[in-house]
PDB file of C-alpha atoms (C1' of nucleotides) in Angstrom:
ATOM      1  CA  MET A 763       0.160  -0.016  -0.089  1.00  0.00           C
ATOM      2  CA  PRO A 764       2.939   2.876   1.524  1.00  0.00           C
ATOM      3  CA  GLU A 765       4.468   5.616   1.409  1.00  0.00           C
ATOM      4  CA  LEU A 766       6.343   7.073   4.122  1.00  0.00           C
ATOM      5  CA  PRO A 767       3.637   8.269   6.321  1.00  0.00           C
ATOM      6  CA  GLU A 768       1.406   5.136   5.744  1.00  0.00           C
ATOM      7  CA  VAL A 769       4.479   3.227   6.980  1.00  0.00           C
ATOM      8  CA  GLU A 770       4.682   5.973   9.441  1.00  0.00           C
ATOM      9  CA  ILE A 771       0.867   4.832  10.667  1.00  0.00           C
ATOM     10  CA  ALA A 772       1.634   1.622  10.644  1.00  0.00           C
ATOM     11  CA  ARG A 773       4.514   2.154  12.565  1.00  0.00           C
ATOM     12  CA  ARG A 774       2.232   3.657  15.738  1.00  0.00           C
ATOM     13  CA  ASN A 775      -0.405   1.158  14.686  1.00  0.00           C
ATOM     14  CA  LEU A 776       2.165  -1.362  15.447  1.00  0.00           C
ATOM     15  CA  THR A 777       3.599  -0.367  18.494  1.00  0.00           C
ATOM     16  CA  SER A 778       0.050   0.483  20.575  1.00  0.00           C
ATOM     17  CA  TRP A 779      -0.394  -3.439  19.510  1.00  0.00           C
ATOM     18  CA  LEU A 780       2.644  -4.881  20.436  1.00  0.00           C
ATOM     19  CA  ARG A 781       4.896  -3.143  21.943  1.00  0.00           C
ATOM     20  CA  GLY A 782       5.816  -4.865  25.516  1.00  0.00           C
ATOM     21  CA  GLY A 783       3.329  -7.865  24.823  1.00  0.00           C
ATOM     22  CA  ALA A 784       5.322 -11.183  24.557  1.00  0.00           C
ATOM     23  CA  ILE A 785       4.292 -12.745  21.408  1.00  0.00           C
ATOM     24  CA  THR A 786       3.053 -16.318  21.944  1.00  0.00           C
ATOM     25  CA  VAL A 787       2.248 -17.205  18.119  1.00  0.00           C
ATOM     26  CA  ALA A 788       4.488 -16.036  15.356  1.00  0.00           C
ATOM     27  CA  ARG A 789       2.429 -17.657  11.700  1.00  0.00           C
ATOM     28  CA  ALA A 790       3.558 -17.072   7.816  1.00  0.00           C
ATOM     29  CA  PRO A 791       3.053 -19.630   6.016  1.00  0.00           C
ATOM     30  CA  ASP A 792       3.375 -17.716   2.914  1.00  0.00           C
ATOM     31  CA  ARG A 793       6.730 -18.690   1.328  1.00  0.00           C
ATOM     32  CA  VAL A 794       6.310 -15.954  -1.391  1.00  0.00           C
ATOM     33  CA  VAL A 795       6.190 -13.202   1.681  1.00  0.00           C
ATOM     34  CA  LEU A 796       8.763 -14.444   3.219  1.00  0.00           C
ATOM     35  CA  ARG A 797      11.226 -14.986  -0.271  1.00  0.00           C
ATOM     36  CA  GLY A 798      12.394 -18.246   1.040  1.00  0.00           C
ATOM     37  CA  GLY A 799      12.504 -17.852   4.757  1.00  0.00           C
ATOM     38  CA  ALA A 800      11.743 -21.064   6.230  1.00  0.00           C
ATOM     39  CA  PRO A 801       8.106 -21.089   8.381  1.00  0.00           C
ATOM     40  CA  SER A 802       9.417 -23.145  10.919  1.00  0.00           C
ATOM     41  CA  ALA A 803      12.494 -20.601  12.420  1.00  0.00           C
ATOM     42  CA  PHE A 804       9.635 -17.391  11.651  1.00  0.00           C
ATOM     43  CA  ALA A 805       8.657 -18.902  14.633  1.00  0.00           C
ATOM     44  CA  ARG A 806      10.970 -20.188  15.987  1.00  0.00           C
ATOM     45  CA  ALA A 807      13.026 -17.031  16.237  1.00  0.00           C
ATOM     46  CA  LEU A 808       9.482 -15.237  17.640  1.00  0.00           C
ATOM     47  CA  VAL A 809       7.569 -17.321  20.038  1.00  0.00           C
ATOM     48  CA  GLY A 810       7.970 -15.938  23.551  1.00  0.00           C
ATOM     49  CA  ARG A 811      10.126 -12.940  22.948  1.00  0.00           C
ATOM     50  CA  VAL A 812       8.842  -9.733  23.674  1.00  0.00           C
ATOM     51  CA  VAL A 813       8.538  -7.029  21.535  1.00  0.00           C
ATOM     52  CA  ARG A 814      10.646  -3.652  23.024  1.00  0.00           C
ATOM     53  CA  GLU A 815       9.926  -1.333  20.342  1.00  0.00           C
ATOM     54  CA  VAL A 816       8.702  -0.628  16.302  1.00  0.00           C
ATOM     55  CA  SER A 817      10.642   1.364  14.790  1.00  0.00           C
ATOM     56  CA  ARG A 818      10.701   2.978  10.795  1.00  0.00           C
ATOM     57  CA  ARG A 819      12.917   3.814   7.977  1.00  0.00           C
ATOM     58  CA  GLY A 820      11.222   4.777   4.825  1.00  0.00           C
ATOM     59  CA  LYS A 821       9.250   2.453   3.711  1.00  0.00           C
ATOM     60  CA  TRP A 822      11.224  -0.531   6.133  1.00  0.00           C
ATOM     61  CA  LEU A 823       9.501  -1.346   9.453  1.00  0.00           C
ATOM     62  CA  ARG A 824      11.728  -3.443  12.280  1.00  0.00           C
ATOM     63  CA  LEU A 825      11.056  -4.830  15.403  1.00  0.00           C
ATOM     64  CA  GLU A 826      13.340  -5.150  17.374  1.00  0.00           C
ATOM     65  CA  LEU A 827      13.163  -7.914  20.752  1.00  0.00           C
ATOM     66  CA  ALA A 828      14.349  -7.563  24.094  1.00  0.00           C
ATOM     67  CA  GLU A 829      15.765  -9.810  23.473  1.00  0.00           C
ATOM     68  CA  GLY A 830      18.339  -9.032  20.676  1.00  0.00           C
ATOM     69  CA  GLY A 831      16.980  -9.947  17.012  1.00  0.00           C
ATOM     70  CA  TYR A 832      14.517  -8.410  15.249  1.00  0.00           C
ATOM     71  CA  LEU A 833      11.632  -8.674  12.748  1.00  0.00           C
ATOM     72  CA  PHE A 834      12.259  -6.332   9.278  1.00  0.00           C
ATOM     73  CA  SER A 835       8.370  -5.767   7.233  1.00  0.00           C
ATOM     74  CA  HIS A 836       8.017  -4.205   3.697  1.00  0.00           C
ATOM     75  CA  LEU A 837       4.869  -3.702   2.761  1.00  0.00           C
ATOM     76  CA  GLY A 838       5.119  -3.770  -1.040  1.00  0.00           C
ATOM     77  CA  MET A 839       2.002  -2.032  -2.999  1.00  0.00           C
ATOM     78  CA  THR A 840      -0.590  -3.995  -1.372  1.00  0.00           C
ATOM     79  CA  GLY A 841       1.128  -4.911   2.036  1.00  0.00           C
ATOM     80  CA  LYS A 842      -0.690  -3.825   5.714  1.00  0.00           C
ATOM     81  CA  TRP A 843      -1.579  -4.797   9.251  1.00  0.00           C
ATOM     82  CA  VAL A 844      -4.590  -5.177  10.974  1.00  0.00           C
ATOM     83  CA  LEU A 845      -5.317  -5.454  14.485  1.00  0.00           C
ATOM     84  CA  ARG A 846      -7.642  -8.569  14.841  1.00  0.00           C
ATOM     85  CA  GLY A 847      -9.270 -10.488  17.992  1.00  0.00           C
ATOM     86  CA  ALA A 848      -7.075 -13.237  19.239  1.00  0.00           C
ATOM     87  CA  GLU A 849      -9.880 -15.637  18.157  1.00  0.00           C
ATOM     88  CA  GLU A 850     -11.255 -14.144  14.883  1.00  0.00           C
ATOM     89  CA  PRO A 851     -10.324 -16.291  12.291  1.00  0.00           C
ATOM     90  CA  GLU A 852      -8.232 -15.481   9.846  1.00  0.00           C
ATOM     91  CA  LEU A 853      -8.339 -13.157   6.750  1.00  0.00           C
ATOM     92  CA  ASP A 854      -8.625 -12.563   3.957  1.00  0.00           C
ATOM     93  CA  TRP A 855      -5.253 -12.937   2.222  1.00  0.00           C
ATOM     94  CA  GLU A 856      -3.740 -13.309   6.286  1.00  0.00           C
ATOM     95  CA  ARG A 857      -0.282 -13.817   5.197  1.00  0.00           C
ATOM     96  CA  ALA A 858       0.571 -13.862   8.562  1.00  0.00           C
ATOM     97  CA  ARG A 859      -0.061 -13.037  11.828  1.00  0.00           C
ATOM     98  CA  LEU A 860       2.036 -12.234  15.645  1.00  0.00           C
ATOM     99  CA  ASP A 861       0.222 -12.495  19.128  1.00  0.00           C
ATOM    100  CA  VAL A 862       1.444 -11.509  21.377  1.00  0.00           C
ATOM    101  CA  VAL A 863      -0.547 -11.039  25.256  1.00  0.00           C
ATOM    102  CA  ILE A 864       0.456  -7.380  27.639  1.00  0.00           C
ATOM    103  CA  ARG A 865      -0.623  -7.673  30.923  1.00  0.00           C
ATOM    104  CA  GLY A 866      -3.076 -11.192  30.079  1.00  0.00           C
ATOM    105  CA  HIS A 867      -4.631  -9.030  27.424  1.00  0.00           C
ATOM    106  CA  ALA A 868      -4.300 -10.859  24.043  1.00  0.00           C
ATOM    107  CA  SER A 869      -4.258  -9.324  21.013  1.00  0.00           C
ATOM    108  CA  SER A 870      -3.855 -10.682  17.394  1.00  0.00           C
ATOM    109  CA  ALA A 871      -1.805  -8.137  14.756  1.00  0.00           C
ATOM    110  CA  ARG A 872      -2.383 -10.035  10.998  1.00  0.00           C
ATOM    111  CA  TYR A 873      -0.466  -9.311   8.153  1.00  0.00           C
ATOM    112  CA  VAL A 874      -2.815  -9.094   5.023  1.00  0.00           C
ATOM    113  CA  ASP A 875      -0.990  -8.838   0.823  1.00  0.00           C
ATOM    114  CA  PRO A 876      -2.643  -9.505  -2.135  1.00  0.00           C
ATOM    115  CA  ARG A 877      -0.093  -9.249  -3.896  1.00  0.00           C
ATOM    116  CA  ARG A 878       2.238 -10.377  -2.291  1.00  0.00           C
ATOM    117  CA  PHE A 879       5.188  -7.553  -3.002  1.00  0.00           C
ATOM    118  CA  GLY A 880       5.953  -7.017   0.441  1.00  0.00           C
ATOM    119  CA  ARG A 881       8.351  -9.599   2.288  1.00  0.00           C
ATOM    120  CA  LEU A 882       9.172 -10.324   6.499  1.00  0.00           C
ATOM    121  CA  VAL A 883      13.000 -10.870   7.312  1.00  0.00           C
ATOM    122  CA  VAL A 884      13.705 -12.082  11.413  1.00  0.00           C
ATOM    123  CA  ALA A 885      17.311 -11.289  11.118  1.00  0.00           C
ATOM    124  CA  GLU A 886      19.522 -10.793  14.127  1.00  0.00           C
ATOM    125  CA  ALA A 887      21.133  -7.798  12.965  1.00  0.00           C
ATOM    126  CA  ASP A 888      20.713  -4.847  10.537  1.00  0.00           C
ATOM    127  CA  ILE A 889      20.207  -6.889   7.271  1.00  0.00           C
ATOM    128  CA  ALA A 890      21.751  -4.858   3.921  1.00  0.00           C
ATOM    129  CA  GLU A 891      18.385  -3.648   3.227  1.00  0.00           C
ATOM    130  CA  TRP A 892      18.148  -1.117   6.379  1.00  0.00           C
ATOM    131  CA  ARG A 893      21.673  -0.007   6.581  1.00  0.00           C
ATOM    132  CA  ALA A 894      21.479   1.149   1.936  1.00  0.00           C
ATOM    133  CA  LEU A 895      18.210   3.565   2.734  1.00  0.00           C
ATOM    134  CA  GLY A 896      19.012   6.917   3.087  1.00  0.00           C
ATOM    135  CA  PRO A 897      17.650  10.122   5.308  1.00  0.00           C
ATOM    136  CA  ASP A 898      14.865   9.293   6.594  1.00  0.00           C
ATOM    137  CA  PRO A 899      12.397  12.637   6.032  1.00  0.00           C
ATOM    138  CA  LEU A 900      10.743  12.390   9.712  1.00  0.00           C
ATOM    139  CA  VAL A 901      14.289  10.632  10.943  1.00  0.00           C
ATOM    140  CA  ASP A 902      15.924  12.378  10.252  1.00  0.00           C
ATOM    141  CA  GLY A 903      14.753  15.204   8.765  1.00  0.00           C
ATOM    142  CA  ILE A 904      15.524  17.064   4.614  1.00  0.00           C
ATOM    143  CA  ASP A 905      18.243  18.733   4.391  1.00  0.00           C
ATOM    144  CA  ALA A 906      18.202  20.311   1.463  1.00  0.00           C
ATOM    145  CA  LYS A 907      22.175  20.971   0.501  1.00  0.00           C
ATOM    146  CA  GLN A 908      22.532  17.350   1.024  1.00  0.00           C
ATOM    147  CA  LEU A 909      19.991  16.292  -0.901  1.00  0.00           C
ATOM    148  CA  ALA A 910      21.591  19.235  -3.758  1.00  0.00           C
ATOM    149  CA  VAL A 911      25.017  16.835  -3.477  1.00  0.00           C
ATOM    150  CA  ALA A 912      23.311  13.590  -4.332  1.00  0.00           C
ATOM    151  CA  LEU A 913      21.049  15.266  -7.129  1.00  0.00           C
ATOM    152  CA  ALA A 914      24.709  16.762  -8.334  1.00  0.00           C
ATOM    153  CA  ARG A 915      26.503  13.576  -9.284  1.00  0.00           C
ATOM    154  CA  ARG A 916      23.178  12.047 -11.569  1.00  0.00           C
ATOM    155  CA  ARG A 917      22.197  13.152 -15.057  1.00  0.00           C
ATOM    156  CA  GLY A 918      18.814  11.059 -14.973  1.00  0.00           C
ATOM    157  CA  ALA A 919      15.300  12.794 -14.645  1.00  0.00           C
ATOM    158  CA  VAL A 920      14.628  14.208 -10.805  1.00  0.00           C
ATOM    159  CA  LYS A 921      11.899  11.761 -10.356  1.00  0.00           C
ATOM    160  CA  ASP A 922      14.278   8.304 -10.511  1.00  0.00           C
ATOM    161  CA  ALA A 923      16.500   9.853  -8.807  1.00  0.00           C
ATOM    162  CA  LEU A 924      13.524  10.687  -5.385  1.00  0.00           C
ATOM    163  CA  LEU A 925      12.688   7.193  -6.198  1.00  0.00           C
ATOM    164  CA  ASP A 926      15.445   6.422  -4.890  1.00  0.00           C
ATOM    165  CA  GLN A 927      16.014   4.858  -1.797  1.00  0.00           C
ATOM    166  CA  SER A 928      19.406   5.061  -1.507  1.00  0.00           C
ATOM    167  CA  VAL A 929      18.414   9.366  -2.025  1.00  0.00           C
ATOM    168  CA  LEU A 930      15.753   9.808   0.006  1.00  0.00           C
ATOM    169  CA  ALA A 931      15.041   6.999   2.752  1.00  0.00           C
ATOM    170  CA  GLY A 932      10.348   6.142   1.863  1.00  0.00           C
ATOM    171  CA  ILE A 933       9.501   8.706  -1.280  1.00  0.00           C
ATOM    172  CA  GLY A 934       7.678   7.157  -3.714  1.00  0.00           C
ATOM    173  CA  ASN A 935       5.427   8.104  -7.275  1.00  0.00           C
ATOM    174  CA  ILE A 936       3.002   9.484  -4.993  1.00  0.00           C
ATOM    175  CA  HIS A 937       4.662  12.243  -3.278  1.00  0.00           C
ATOM    176  CA  ALA A 938       7.359  12.410  -5.984  1.00  0.00           C
ATOM    177  CA  THR A 939       4.594  13.458  -7.483  1.00  0.00           C
ATOM    178  CA  GLU A 940       3.335  16.195  -5.583  1.00  0.00           C
ATOM    179  CA  ALA A 941       6.813  17.805  -4.938  1.00  0.00           C
ATOM    180  CA  LEU A 942       7.776  18.462  -8.274  1.00  0.00           C
ATOM    181  CA  TRP A 943       4.179  20.140  -8.535  1.00  0.00           C
ATOM    182  CA  MET A 944       4.521  22.122  -5.767  1.00  0.00           C
ATOM    183  CA  ALA A 945       8.277  23.100  -6.467  1.00  0.00           C
ATOM    184  CA  ARG A 946       7.240  23.724 -10.331  1.00  0.00           C
ATOM    185  CA  ILE A 947       9.118  21.813 -11.521  1.00  0.00           C
ATOM    186  CA  ASP A 948       9.039  19.559 -15.006  1.00  0.00           C
ATOM    187  CA  PRO A 949      10.282  15.389 -13.433  1.00  0.00           C
ATOM    188  CA  ARG A 950      11.811  14.811 -16.747  1.00  0.00           C
ATOM    189  CA  SER A 951      14.351  17.397 -15.353  1.00  0.00           C
ATOM    190  CA  ARG A 952      17.682  16.442 -15.102  1.00  0.00           C
ATOM    191  CA  CYS A 953      18.921  16.538 -11.966  1.00  0.00           C
ATOM    192  CA  ASP A 954      22.316  17.717 -12.081  1.00  0.00           C
ATOM    193  CA  ALA A 955      20.470  21.145 -13.826  1.00  0.00           C
ATOM    194  CA  LEU A 956      18.809  21.910 -10.098  1.00  0.00           C
ATOM    195  CA  THR A 957      19.213  24.603  -8.868  1.00  0.00           C
ATOM    196  CA  LEU A 958      19.504  24.669  -5.267  1.00  0.00           C
ATOM    197  CA  GLY A 959      16.548  26.794  -5.081  1.00  0.00           C
ATOM    198  CA  ASP A 960      14.566  24.317  -7.036  1.00  0.00           C
ATOM    199  CA  ILE A 961      16.236  21.388  -4.261  1.00  0.00           C
ATOM    200  CA  ARG A 962      14.831  24.029  -1.492  1.00  0.00           C
ATOM    201  CA  ALA A 963      11.572  23.640  -3.353  1.00  0.00           C
ATOM    202  CA  VAL A 964      11.755  19.952  -3.882  1.00  0.00           C
ATOM    203  CA  ALA A 965      12.354  19.703  -0.197  1.00  0.00           C
ATOM    204  CA  ARG A 966       9.746  21.603   0.875  1.00  0.00           C
ATOM    205  CA  GLY A 967       7.543  19.941  -1.833  1.00  0.00           C
ATOM    206  CA  LEU A 968       7.782  16.360  -0.161  1.00  0.00           C
ATOM    207  CA  ARG A 969       7.626  17.423   3.915  1.00  0.00           C
ATOM    208  CA  LYS A 970       4.683  19.487   3.079  1.00  0.00           C
ATOM    209  CA  SER A 971       3.139  17.207   0.827  1.00  0.00           C
ATOM    210  CA  ILE A 972       4.226  14.368   3.199  1.00  0.00           C
ATOM    211  CA  ALA A 973       2.787  16.054   5.963  1.00  0.00           C
ATOM    212  CA  ARG A 974      -1.008  16.841   4.671  1.00  0.00           C
ATOM    213  CA  THR A 975      -0.859  12.983   4.311  1.00  0.00           C
ATOM    214  CA  LEU A 976       0.108  12.285   7.870  1.00  0.00           C
ATOM    215  CA  ASP A 977      -2.287  14.839   8.832  1.00  0.00           C
ATOM    216  CA  ASP A 978      -4.888  13.201   7.360  1.00  0.00           C
ATOM    217  CA  GLU A 979      -4.117  10.480   9.957  1.00  0.00           C
ATOM    218  CA  ASP A 980      -6.930  11.665  11.975  1.00  0.00           C
ATOM    219  CA  GLY A 981      -9.537  12.527   8.911  1.00  0.00           C
ATOM    220  CA  PRO A 982     -10.600   9.699   6.352  1.00  0.00           C
ATOM    221  CA  GLU A 983      -7.492   7.284   6.904  1.00  0.00           C
ATOM    222  CA  VAL A 984      -5.748   6.644   4.678  1.00  0.00           C
ATOM    223  CA  TRP A 985      -6.349   6.220   1.400  1.00  0.00           C
ATOM    224  CA  TYR A 986      -5.180   2.818   0.947  1.00  0.00           C
ATOM    225  CA  LEU A 987      -6.401   0.886   3.764  1.00  0.00           C
ATOM    226  CA  GLN A 988      -9.777   2.670   2.961  1.00  0.00           C
ATOM    227  CA  GLU A 989     -12.150  -0.113   0.652  1.00  0.00           C
ATOM    228  CA  ALA A 990     -11.143  -0.287  -3.184  1.00  0.00           C
ATOM    229  CA  GLY A 991     -14.091   3.209  -4.961  1.00  0.00           C
ATOM    230  CA  ALA A 992     -12.141   5.451  -1.977  1.00  0.00           C
ATOM    231  CA  PRO A 993     -11.956   8.520  -3.801  1.00  0.00           C
ATOM    232  CA  ASN A 994      -7.875   9.266  -4.345  1.00  0.00           C
ATOM    233  CA  PRO A 995      -6.747  11.904  -2.156  1.00  0.00           C
ATOM    234  CA  PHE A 996      -3.505  13.155  -3.187  1.00  0.00           C
ATOM    235  CA  PRO A 997      -3.957  16.611  -5.718  1.00  0.00           C
ATOM    236  CA  ILE A 998      -2.299  16.236  -8.719  1.00  0.00           C
ATOM    237  CA  TYR A 999      -1.381  12.121  -8.645  1.00  0.00           C
ATOM    238  CA  GLY A1000      -3.905   9.987 -10.210  1.00  0.00           C
ATOM    239  CA  HIS A1001      -5.617  13.111 -12.067  1.00  0.00           C
ATOM    240  CA  ALA A1002      -3.983  13.168 -14.988  1.00  0.00           C
ATOM    241  CA  GLY A1003      -6.462  15.343 -17.673  1.00  0.00           C
ATOM    242  CA  GLU A1004      -8.330  17.144 -15.126  1.00  0.00           C
ATOM    243  CA  PRO A1005      -7.040  21.262 -15.571  1.00  0.00           C
ATOM    244  CA  CYS A1006      -3.404  21.265 -13.466  1.00  0.00           C
ATOM    245  CA  PRO A1007      -5.523  23.300  -9.568  1.00  0.00           C
ATOM    246  CA  ARG A1008      -2.419  26.231  -9.854  1.00  0.00           C
ATOM    247  CA  CYS A1009      -3.229  27.570 -13.243  1.00  0.00           C
ATOM    248  CA  ALA A1010      -5.650  25.152 -15.241  1.00  0.00           C
ATOM    249  CA  VAL A1011      -4.055  23.539 -17.822  1.00  0.00           C
ATOM    250  CA  SER A1012      -4.544  19.537 -18.696  1.00  0.00           C
ATOM    251  CA  LEU A1013      -2.109  17.581 -16.576  1.00  0.00           C
ATOM    252  CA  VAL A1014      -0.175  15.565 -19.049  1.00  0.00           C
ATOM    253  CA  ARG A1015       1.268  11.945 -17.542  1.00  0.00           C
ATOM    254  CA  VAL A1016       4.259  10.740 -19.100  1.00  0.00           C
ATOM    255  CA  VAL A1017       5.819   7.380 -18.255  1.00  0.00           C
ATOM    256  CA  LEU A1018       9.247   8.354 -16.264  1.00  0.00           C
ATOM    257  CA  GLY A1019      11.377   4.975 -15.457  1.00  0.00           C
ATOM    258  CA  GLY A1020       8.345   2.523 -16.088  1.00  0.00           C
ATOM    259  CA  ARG A1021       6.119   4.787 -13.162  1.00  0.00           C
ATOM    260  CA  GLY A1022       3.351   6.976 -14.728  1.00  0.00           C
ATOM    261  CA  THR A1023       4.579  10.332 -13.976  1.00  0.00           C
ATOM    262  CA  THR A1024       0.931  13.260 -13.854  1.00  0.00           C
ATOM    263  CA  PHE A1025       2.795  17.383 -14.159  1.00  0.00           C
ATOM    264  CA  CYS A1026       1.443  20.326 -15.883  1.00  0.00           C
ATOM    265  CA  PRO A1027       3.201  20.741 -18.747  1.00  0.00           C
ATOM    266  CA  ALA A1028       2.847  24.993 -18.063  1.00  0.00           C
ATOM    267  CA  CYS A1029       3.667  25.861 -14.711  1.00  0.00           C
ATOM    268  CA  GLN A1030       6.375  23.295 -13.712  1.00  0.00           C
ATOM    269  CA  VAL A1031       9.587  24.082 -15.752  1.00  0.00           C
ATOM    270  CA  ARG A1032      11.924  21.672 -17.201  1.00  0.00           C
ATOM    271  CA  ARG A1033      15.050  22.781 -16.435  1.00  0.00           C
ATOM    272  CA  ALA A1034      17.792  20.280 -19.126  1.00  0.00           C
TER     273      ALA A1034
ATOM    274  C1'  DC B  33     -10.083  -8.549 -22.462  1.00  0.00           C
ATOM    275  C1'  DT B  34      -7.468  -3.735 -21.796  1.00  0.00           C
ATOM    276  C1'  DC B  35      -4.810  -1.198 -18.805  1.00  0.00           C
ATOM    277  C1'  DT B  36      -3.323   0.356 -14.410  1.00  0.00           C
ATOM    278  C1'  DA B  37      -1.509   0.055 -10.181  1.00  0.00           C
ATOM    279  C1'  DT B  38       1.740   3.138  -3.373  1.00  0.00           C
ATOM    280  C1'  DG B  39       7.656  -1.256  -4.597  1.00  0.00           C
ATOM    281  C1'  DT B  40      11.371  -3.562  -5.688  1.00  0.00           C
ATOM    282  C1'  DT B  41      15.075  -6.404  -7.884  1.00  0.00           C
ATOM    283  C1'  DT B  42      16.769  -9.014 -11.275  1.00  0.00           C
ATOM    284  C1'  DA B  43      17.313  -9.654 -16.304  1.00  0.00           C
ATOM    285  C1'  DA B  44      19.356  -7.638 -20.625  1.00  0.00           C
ATOM    286  C1'  DT B  45      20.242  -3.661 -24.161  1.00  0.00           C
ATOM    287  C1'  DT B  46      22.464   0.259 -24.870  1.00  0.00           C
TER     288       DT B  46
ATOM    289  C1'  DG C1206      32.094  -1.559 -16.977  1.00  0.00           C
ATOM    290  C1'  DA C1207      27.972   1.724 -16.062  1.00  0.00           C
ATOM    291  C1'  DA C1208      24.441   3.517 -16.818  1.00  0.00           C
ATOM    292  C1'  DT C1209      19.576   3.248 -18.239  1.00  0.00           C
ATOM    293  C1'  DT C1210      14.883   0.948 -19.644  1.00  0.00           C
ATOM    294  C1'  DA C1211      12.224  -3.466 -19.545  1.00  0.00           C
ATOM    295  C1'  DA C1212      10.424  -7.801 -17.319  1.00  0.00           C
ATOM    296  C1'  DA C1213       8.858  -9.359 -13.543  1.00  0.00           C
ATOM    297  C1'  DC C1214       6.856 -10.348  -9.522  1.00  0.00           C
ATOM    298  C1'  DA C1215       1.267 -11.950  -8.255  1.00  0.00           C
ATOM    299  C1'  DT C1216      -3.790  -9.785  -8.030  1.00  0.00           C
ATOM    300  C1'  DA C1217      -7.077  -6.830  -8.011  1.00  0.00           C
ATOM    301  C1'  DG C1218      -9.865  -3.672  -9.556  1.00  0.00           C
ATOM    302  C1'  DA C1219     -11.964   0.319 -13.114  1.00  0.00           C
TER     303       DA C1219
END
DNA sequence: CTCTATGTTTAATT
DNA sequence: GAATTAAACATAGA
């Protein structure tokens, strides 16, 4: 489902559901989501352990066990964690569950993922994918100068660079699209042609887009978590053919790095 | 039936 | 070798 804001919400949820809990059941029968890891090893690594903390970097979640070791969770395209009672039946597309007991109260976190692009990894130490992540916009903040240094070495399109998790961790297609619109930068612009002012504007756009989605948590819940047919809450993403909210020119869709990209051909300027 | 999809990895091509 | 592109993964919904 997710980009950074949704994964952050998942982190907050998992923290409130699991932190301090002793794991009584750990099941992940799905070999696809385990990517070759064995269901028996999953259970062995987790049952009887206590969840000390749930953290996040980019789109990765990390459950830290009090006894040492971690469970890493990536939600892929359609993954989500939901809370159920321990006695409730298996859900559609349920790929894993973690049952915990906290002060005598039992609950069950279920991992649901229709497309199974998500992953669950048990490990003794931080995995390579976690260590390779660049600065996280919430944990570390976005530093425009640092971003400028990373972009100066690249020749490809800005949007591709923003999707690179080693440049910034957690940016996905939606927030890259929204931020570039806010910054009035054409997503096809070459990285090394951007000015520091451009990059500052992109950084501001990213912060704003992420913050806005995070704030919506109170209101209409995260879009991806809603039932099918829920309205798209983003102003630009998915609105090709509709008028630009700023200048009313029809928004255009192109493909960059294999991903659909919407932008305004009139008020987003192309640098080289 | 066709097209698209919030993500990442790997194979193929330039 | 580096950079760019396409394909693959598995499934749902419009």
